XYZ file of C-alpha atoms in Angstrom:
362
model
C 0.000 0.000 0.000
C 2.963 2.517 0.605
C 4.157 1.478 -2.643
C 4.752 4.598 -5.093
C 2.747 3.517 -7.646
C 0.184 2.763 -5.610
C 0.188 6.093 -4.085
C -0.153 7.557 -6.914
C -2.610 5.711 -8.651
C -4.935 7.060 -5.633
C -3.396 10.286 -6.515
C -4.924 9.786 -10.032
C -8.009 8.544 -8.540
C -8.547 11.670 -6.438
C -7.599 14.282 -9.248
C -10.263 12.550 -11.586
C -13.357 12.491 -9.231
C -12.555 15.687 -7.112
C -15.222 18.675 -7.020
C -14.953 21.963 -5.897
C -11.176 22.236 -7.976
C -10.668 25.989 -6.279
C -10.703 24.574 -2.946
C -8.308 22.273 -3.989
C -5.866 24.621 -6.471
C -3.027 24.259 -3.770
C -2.941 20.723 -3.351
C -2.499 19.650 -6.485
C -0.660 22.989 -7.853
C 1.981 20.530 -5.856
C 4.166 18.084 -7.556
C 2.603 14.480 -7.567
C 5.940 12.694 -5.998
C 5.998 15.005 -2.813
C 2.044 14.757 -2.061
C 2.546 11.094 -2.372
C 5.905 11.120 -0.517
C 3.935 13.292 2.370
C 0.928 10.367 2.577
C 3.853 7.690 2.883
C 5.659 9.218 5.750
C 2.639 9.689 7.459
C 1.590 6.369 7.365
C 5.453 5.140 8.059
C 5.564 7.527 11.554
C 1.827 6.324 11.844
C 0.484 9.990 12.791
C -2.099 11.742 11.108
C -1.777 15.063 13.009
C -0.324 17.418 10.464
C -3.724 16.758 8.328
C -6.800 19.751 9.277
C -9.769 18.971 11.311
C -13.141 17.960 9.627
C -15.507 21.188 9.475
C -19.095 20.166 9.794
C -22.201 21.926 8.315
C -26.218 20.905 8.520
C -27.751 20.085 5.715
C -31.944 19.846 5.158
C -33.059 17.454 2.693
C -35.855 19.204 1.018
C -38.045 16.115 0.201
C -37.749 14.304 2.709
C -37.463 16.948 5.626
C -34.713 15.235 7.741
C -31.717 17.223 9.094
C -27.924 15.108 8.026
C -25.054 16.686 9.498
C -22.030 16.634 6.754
C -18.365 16.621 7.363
C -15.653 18.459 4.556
C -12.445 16.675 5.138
C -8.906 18.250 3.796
C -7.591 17.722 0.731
C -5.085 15.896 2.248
C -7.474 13.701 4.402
C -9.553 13.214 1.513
C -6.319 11.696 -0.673
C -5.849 9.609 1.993
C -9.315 8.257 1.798
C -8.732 6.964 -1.880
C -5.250 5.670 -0.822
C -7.234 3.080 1.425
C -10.399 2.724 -0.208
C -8.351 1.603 -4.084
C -6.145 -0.530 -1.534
C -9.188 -2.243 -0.068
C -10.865 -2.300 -3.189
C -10.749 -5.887 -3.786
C -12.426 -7.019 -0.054
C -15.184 -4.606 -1.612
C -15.422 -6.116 -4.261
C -16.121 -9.646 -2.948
C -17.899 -8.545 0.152
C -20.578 -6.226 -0.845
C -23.482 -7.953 -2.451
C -24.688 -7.610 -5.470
C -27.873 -6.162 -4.968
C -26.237 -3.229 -2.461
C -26.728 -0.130 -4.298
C -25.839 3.558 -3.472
C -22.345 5.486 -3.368
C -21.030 2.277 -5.804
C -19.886 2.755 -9.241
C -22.033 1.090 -11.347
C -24.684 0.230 -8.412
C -26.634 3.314 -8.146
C -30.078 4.311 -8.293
C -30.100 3.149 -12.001
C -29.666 -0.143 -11.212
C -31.967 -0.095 -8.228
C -34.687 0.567 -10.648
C -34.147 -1.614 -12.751
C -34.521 -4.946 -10.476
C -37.384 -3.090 -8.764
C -39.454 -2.339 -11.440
C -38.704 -6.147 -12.488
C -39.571 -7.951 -9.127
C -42.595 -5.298 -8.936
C -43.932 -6.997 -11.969
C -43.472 -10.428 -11.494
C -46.344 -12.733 -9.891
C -44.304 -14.427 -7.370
C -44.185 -10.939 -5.957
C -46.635 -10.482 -3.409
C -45.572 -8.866 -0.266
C -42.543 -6.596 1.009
C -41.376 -4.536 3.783
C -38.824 -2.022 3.859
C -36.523 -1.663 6.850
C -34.691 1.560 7.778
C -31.822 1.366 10.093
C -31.970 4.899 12.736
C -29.417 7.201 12.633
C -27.060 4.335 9.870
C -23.844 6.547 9.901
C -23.516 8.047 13.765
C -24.231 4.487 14.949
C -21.505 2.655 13.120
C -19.889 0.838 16.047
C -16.271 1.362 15.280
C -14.863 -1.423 17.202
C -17.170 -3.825 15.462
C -16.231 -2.165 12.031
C -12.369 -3.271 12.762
C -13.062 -6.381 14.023
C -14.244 -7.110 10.611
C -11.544 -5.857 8.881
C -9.095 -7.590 11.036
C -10.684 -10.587 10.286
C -10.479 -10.060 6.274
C -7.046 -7.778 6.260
C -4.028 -8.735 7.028
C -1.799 -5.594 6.242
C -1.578 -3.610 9.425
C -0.317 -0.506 7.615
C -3.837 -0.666 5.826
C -5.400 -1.652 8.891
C -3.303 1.521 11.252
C -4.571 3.684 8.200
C -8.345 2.947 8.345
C -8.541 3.042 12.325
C -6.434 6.569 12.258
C -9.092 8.002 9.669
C -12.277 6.885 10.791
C -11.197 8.230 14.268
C -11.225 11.800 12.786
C -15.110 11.316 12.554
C -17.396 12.929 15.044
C -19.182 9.792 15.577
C -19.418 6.391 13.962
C -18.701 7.400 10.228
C -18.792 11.269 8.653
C -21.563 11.463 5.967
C -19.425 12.873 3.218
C -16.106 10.921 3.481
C -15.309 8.904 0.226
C -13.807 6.273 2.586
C -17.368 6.060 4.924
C -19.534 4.967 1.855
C -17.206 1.831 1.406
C -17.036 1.061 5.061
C -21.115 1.768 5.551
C -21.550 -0.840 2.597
C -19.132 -3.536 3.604
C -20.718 -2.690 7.448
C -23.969 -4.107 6.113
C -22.816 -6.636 3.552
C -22.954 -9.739 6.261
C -27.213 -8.913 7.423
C -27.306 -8.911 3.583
C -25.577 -12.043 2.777
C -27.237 -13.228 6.334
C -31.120 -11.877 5.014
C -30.743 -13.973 1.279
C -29.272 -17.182 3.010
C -32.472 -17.324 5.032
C -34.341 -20.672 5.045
C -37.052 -22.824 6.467
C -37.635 -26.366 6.716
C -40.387 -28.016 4.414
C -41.751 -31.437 5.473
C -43.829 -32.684 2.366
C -47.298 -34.375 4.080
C -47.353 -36.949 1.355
C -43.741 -38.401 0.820
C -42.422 -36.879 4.373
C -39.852 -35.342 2.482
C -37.823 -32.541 3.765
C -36.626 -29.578 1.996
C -35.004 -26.274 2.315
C -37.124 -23.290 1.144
C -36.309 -19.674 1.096
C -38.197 -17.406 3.441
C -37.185 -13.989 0.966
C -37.419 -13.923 -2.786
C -35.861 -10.925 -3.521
C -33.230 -8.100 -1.267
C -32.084 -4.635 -1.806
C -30.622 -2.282 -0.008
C -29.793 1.839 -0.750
C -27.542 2.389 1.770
C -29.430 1.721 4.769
C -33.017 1.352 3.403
C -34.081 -2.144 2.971
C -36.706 -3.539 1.102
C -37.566 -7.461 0.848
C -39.858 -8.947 -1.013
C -41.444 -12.668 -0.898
C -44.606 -14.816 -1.902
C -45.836 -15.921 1.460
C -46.710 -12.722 4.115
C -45.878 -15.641 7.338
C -42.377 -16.443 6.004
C -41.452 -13.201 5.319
C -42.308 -11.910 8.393
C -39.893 -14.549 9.838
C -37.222 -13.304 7.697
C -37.425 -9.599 8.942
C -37.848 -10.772 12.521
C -34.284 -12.519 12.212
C -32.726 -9.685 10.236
C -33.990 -7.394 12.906
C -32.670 -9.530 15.617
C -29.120 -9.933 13.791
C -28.565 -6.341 13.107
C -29.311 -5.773 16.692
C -26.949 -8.259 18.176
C -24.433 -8.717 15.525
C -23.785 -5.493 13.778
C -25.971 -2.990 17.303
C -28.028 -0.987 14.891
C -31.492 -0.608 15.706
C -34.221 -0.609 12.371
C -36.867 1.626 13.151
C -40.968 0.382 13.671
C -41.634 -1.933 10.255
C -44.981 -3.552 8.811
C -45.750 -6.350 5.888
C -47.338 -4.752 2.673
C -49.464 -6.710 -0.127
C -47.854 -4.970 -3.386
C -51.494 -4.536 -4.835
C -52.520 -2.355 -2.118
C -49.371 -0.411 -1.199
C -46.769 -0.176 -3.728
C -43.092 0.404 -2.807
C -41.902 4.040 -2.367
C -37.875 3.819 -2.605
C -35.203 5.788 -4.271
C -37.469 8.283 -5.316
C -39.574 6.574 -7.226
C -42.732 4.796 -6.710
C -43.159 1.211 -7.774
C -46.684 -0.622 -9.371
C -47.626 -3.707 -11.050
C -47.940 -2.162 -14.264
C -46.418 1.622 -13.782
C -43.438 3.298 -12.224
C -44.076 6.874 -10.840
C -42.163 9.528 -9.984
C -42.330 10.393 -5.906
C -44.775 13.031 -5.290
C -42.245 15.397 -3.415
C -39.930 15.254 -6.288
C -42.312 15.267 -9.174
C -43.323 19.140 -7.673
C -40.145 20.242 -7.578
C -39.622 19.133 -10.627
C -42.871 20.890 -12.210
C -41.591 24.495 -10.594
C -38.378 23.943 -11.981
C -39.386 23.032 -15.781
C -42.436 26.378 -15.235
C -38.893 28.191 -14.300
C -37.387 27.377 -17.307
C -40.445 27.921 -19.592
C -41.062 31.170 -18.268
C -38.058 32.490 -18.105
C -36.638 35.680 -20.471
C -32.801 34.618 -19.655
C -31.889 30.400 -18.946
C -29.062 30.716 -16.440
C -26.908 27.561 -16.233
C -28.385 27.245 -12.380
C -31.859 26.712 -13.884
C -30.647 24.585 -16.655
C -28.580 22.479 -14.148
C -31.625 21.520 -12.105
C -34.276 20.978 -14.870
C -31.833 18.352 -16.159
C -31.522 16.522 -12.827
C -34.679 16.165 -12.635
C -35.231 14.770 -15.871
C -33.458 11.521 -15.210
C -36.350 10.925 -12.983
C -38.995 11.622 -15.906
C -37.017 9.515 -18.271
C -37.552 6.559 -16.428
C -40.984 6.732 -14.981
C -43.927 6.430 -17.155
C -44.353 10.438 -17.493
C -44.364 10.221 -21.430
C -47.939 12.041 -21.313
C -46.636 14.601 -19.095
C -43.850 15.197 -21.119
C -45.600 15.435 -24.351
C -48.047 17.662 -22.812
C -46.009 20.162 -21.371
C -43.071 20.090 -24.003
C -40.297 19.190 -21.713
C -38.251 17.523 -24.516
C -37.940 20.903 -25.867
C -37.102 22.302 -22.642
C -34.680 19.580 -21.670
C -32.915 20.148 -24.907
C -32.786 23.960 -24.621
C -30.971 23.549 -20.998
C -28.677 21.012 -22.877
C -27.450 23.796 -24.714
C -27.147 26.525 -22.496
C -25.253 23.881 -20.423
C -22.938 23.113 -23.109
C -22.294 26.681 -23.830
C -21.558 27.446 -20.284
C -18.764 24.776 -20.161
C -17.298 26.533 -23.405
C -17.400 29.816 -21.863
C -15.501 27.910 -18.898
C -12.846 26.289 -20.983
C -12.154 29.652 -22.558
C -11.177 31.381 -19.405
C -9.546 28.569 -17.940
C -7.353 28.433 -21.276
C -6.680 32.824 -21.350
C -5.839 32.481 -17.550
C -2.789 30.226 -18.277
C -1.922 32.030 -21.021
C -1.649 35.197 -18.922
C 0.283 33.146 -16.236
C 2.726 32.071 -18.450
């Protein structure tokens, strides 16, 4: 891990997913070599105490209405995250189950909706319930958290690294550390393992045969919203009852107040979306803010790349719910395509200046 390639191949990492690049300038206005020369002696002397404290700000989600409490972690810090998270990539990899979305690449909300919207459909699909763990991220119990990696790692530099930099957090794990949406993943990747493997024994009346049968068809998990869904109510109540029971004495999380649904009667609200037999709709919250921002842009003299910016996230939520209606209604292909190009010609106007400033520096 203190290798110099792989230092900076995290380096590389870092530079291509970084945002904010002003806040950053100094950092990597520095050679390469000595930023990756700093991390090594840092981890060599095992002390983290030249990096800067984590500065913490509130944040209220609009939708939903709850308060999260982010941290903004140092450049330096922040390197340092990708330096252990590409060096524990492979654990990750084999740990975190398949059907764990949110925060990785290739597991997002896209495909969340996709196995949704198939399971939804399907007539082995009858009943679900969705779990929600309280407070996920401030009650990650550390010492449980290294107890698993000590069990899977068996580099202590790796391990010395990961202890030093989730100690930085308030409590449990920082909501906005690149590092903490590994950790919360792999945190949760045994109940999910643990909630598929579930089972029952089957005694056939008629040949007294006994057989293994699954108590949950299908799991997924964002983050720490759960949703499982099964054919028979009684079984899957069984399943959640042991999940429940092993997050609590395993992993000491506590899931918040749950209930068995019958799809036909209450369809699945998750990620933003909600889910139907035959029809996938946008979630009300968002499908308002959505409508003021495309009215915005449609009555607006001037498009400003702001307003662009958020009619286009928005419409990755019309594309793939059944809004085509709405759409065609309301001409927000038109409108989508106009904030394509004001977008585009703000990133020209951006590549211009950044191209005249280092031409005046030089």
């Amino acid at each position: 891990m203190t290798s110099m390639g792989h230092l900076l191949h995290a380096y590389g990492e870092f530079g291509r997913h970084r945002r904010g690049k002003r806040k950053f300038a100094g950092f990597f206005g520095r050679d390469p070599l000595d930023v990756a020369a700093d991390a090594r002696a840092m981890i060599e002397a095992r002390d983290l105490s030249s990096i800067g404290p984590i500065s913490y700000f509130n944040r209220h989600e609009p939708v939903t209405g709850k308060e999260r409490v982010i941290g903004s972690e140092c450049a330096m810090q922040q390197y340092l995250d990708y330096v252990a998270v590409t060096a524990l990539q492979q654990l990750f990899d084999a740990k975190i189950g398949y059907h764990q979305c949110a925060s990785i690449r290739g597991k997002g909300q896209a495909h969340a909706l996709k196995y949704l919207k198939r399971w939804v459909r399907s007539s082995s699909s009858r009943y679900y319930v969705k779990l929600d763990v309280r407070k996920y991220y401030n009650n990650i119990d550390r010492d449980v958290l290294m107890g698993m990696l000590r069990r899977d790692v068996r580099n202590d530099d790796l391990l010395w690294l990961v202890e030093a930099l989730i100690a930085t957090h308030a409590k449990g794990l920082n909501i906005g550390s690149y590092l903490s949406q590994y950790l919360a993943n792999y945190y949760l990747s045994g109940a999910y393992r643990y909630a598929e493997g579930l089972q029952k024994e089957r005694k056939s009346r008629r040949t007294g045969e006994v057989t293994d049968v699954k108590l949950v068809g299908h799991v997924l998990t964002y983050m720490d919203d759960w949703v499982l869904i099964g054919w028979d109510k009684r079984d899957l109540k069984m399943a959640v009852r042991r999940l429940v029971r092993y997050m609590r004495d395993v992993l000491r999380l506590e899931v918040k107040p749950w209930k068995p649904c019958a799809i036909d009667c209450e369809p699945i609200d998750m990620i933003g979306y909600v889910f139907r037999r035959t029809w996938t709709a946008v979630r009300a919250g968002i499908f308002l803010r959505a409508r003021r921002a495309f009215r915005s842009a449609d009555r607006a003299l001037i498009l400003t790349p702001h307003l662009a910016a958020r009619c286009l996230a928005y419409w990755g939520y019309f594309k793939a719910a059944c809004t085509r209606h709405y759409r065609k209604a309301h001409g927000i292909r038109k409108l989508v395509n106009d904030c394509k190009d004001v977008m585009s010609m703000a990133q020209v106007e951006r590549n211009w200046y950044a191209n005249n400033l280092q031409l005046g520096a030089a």
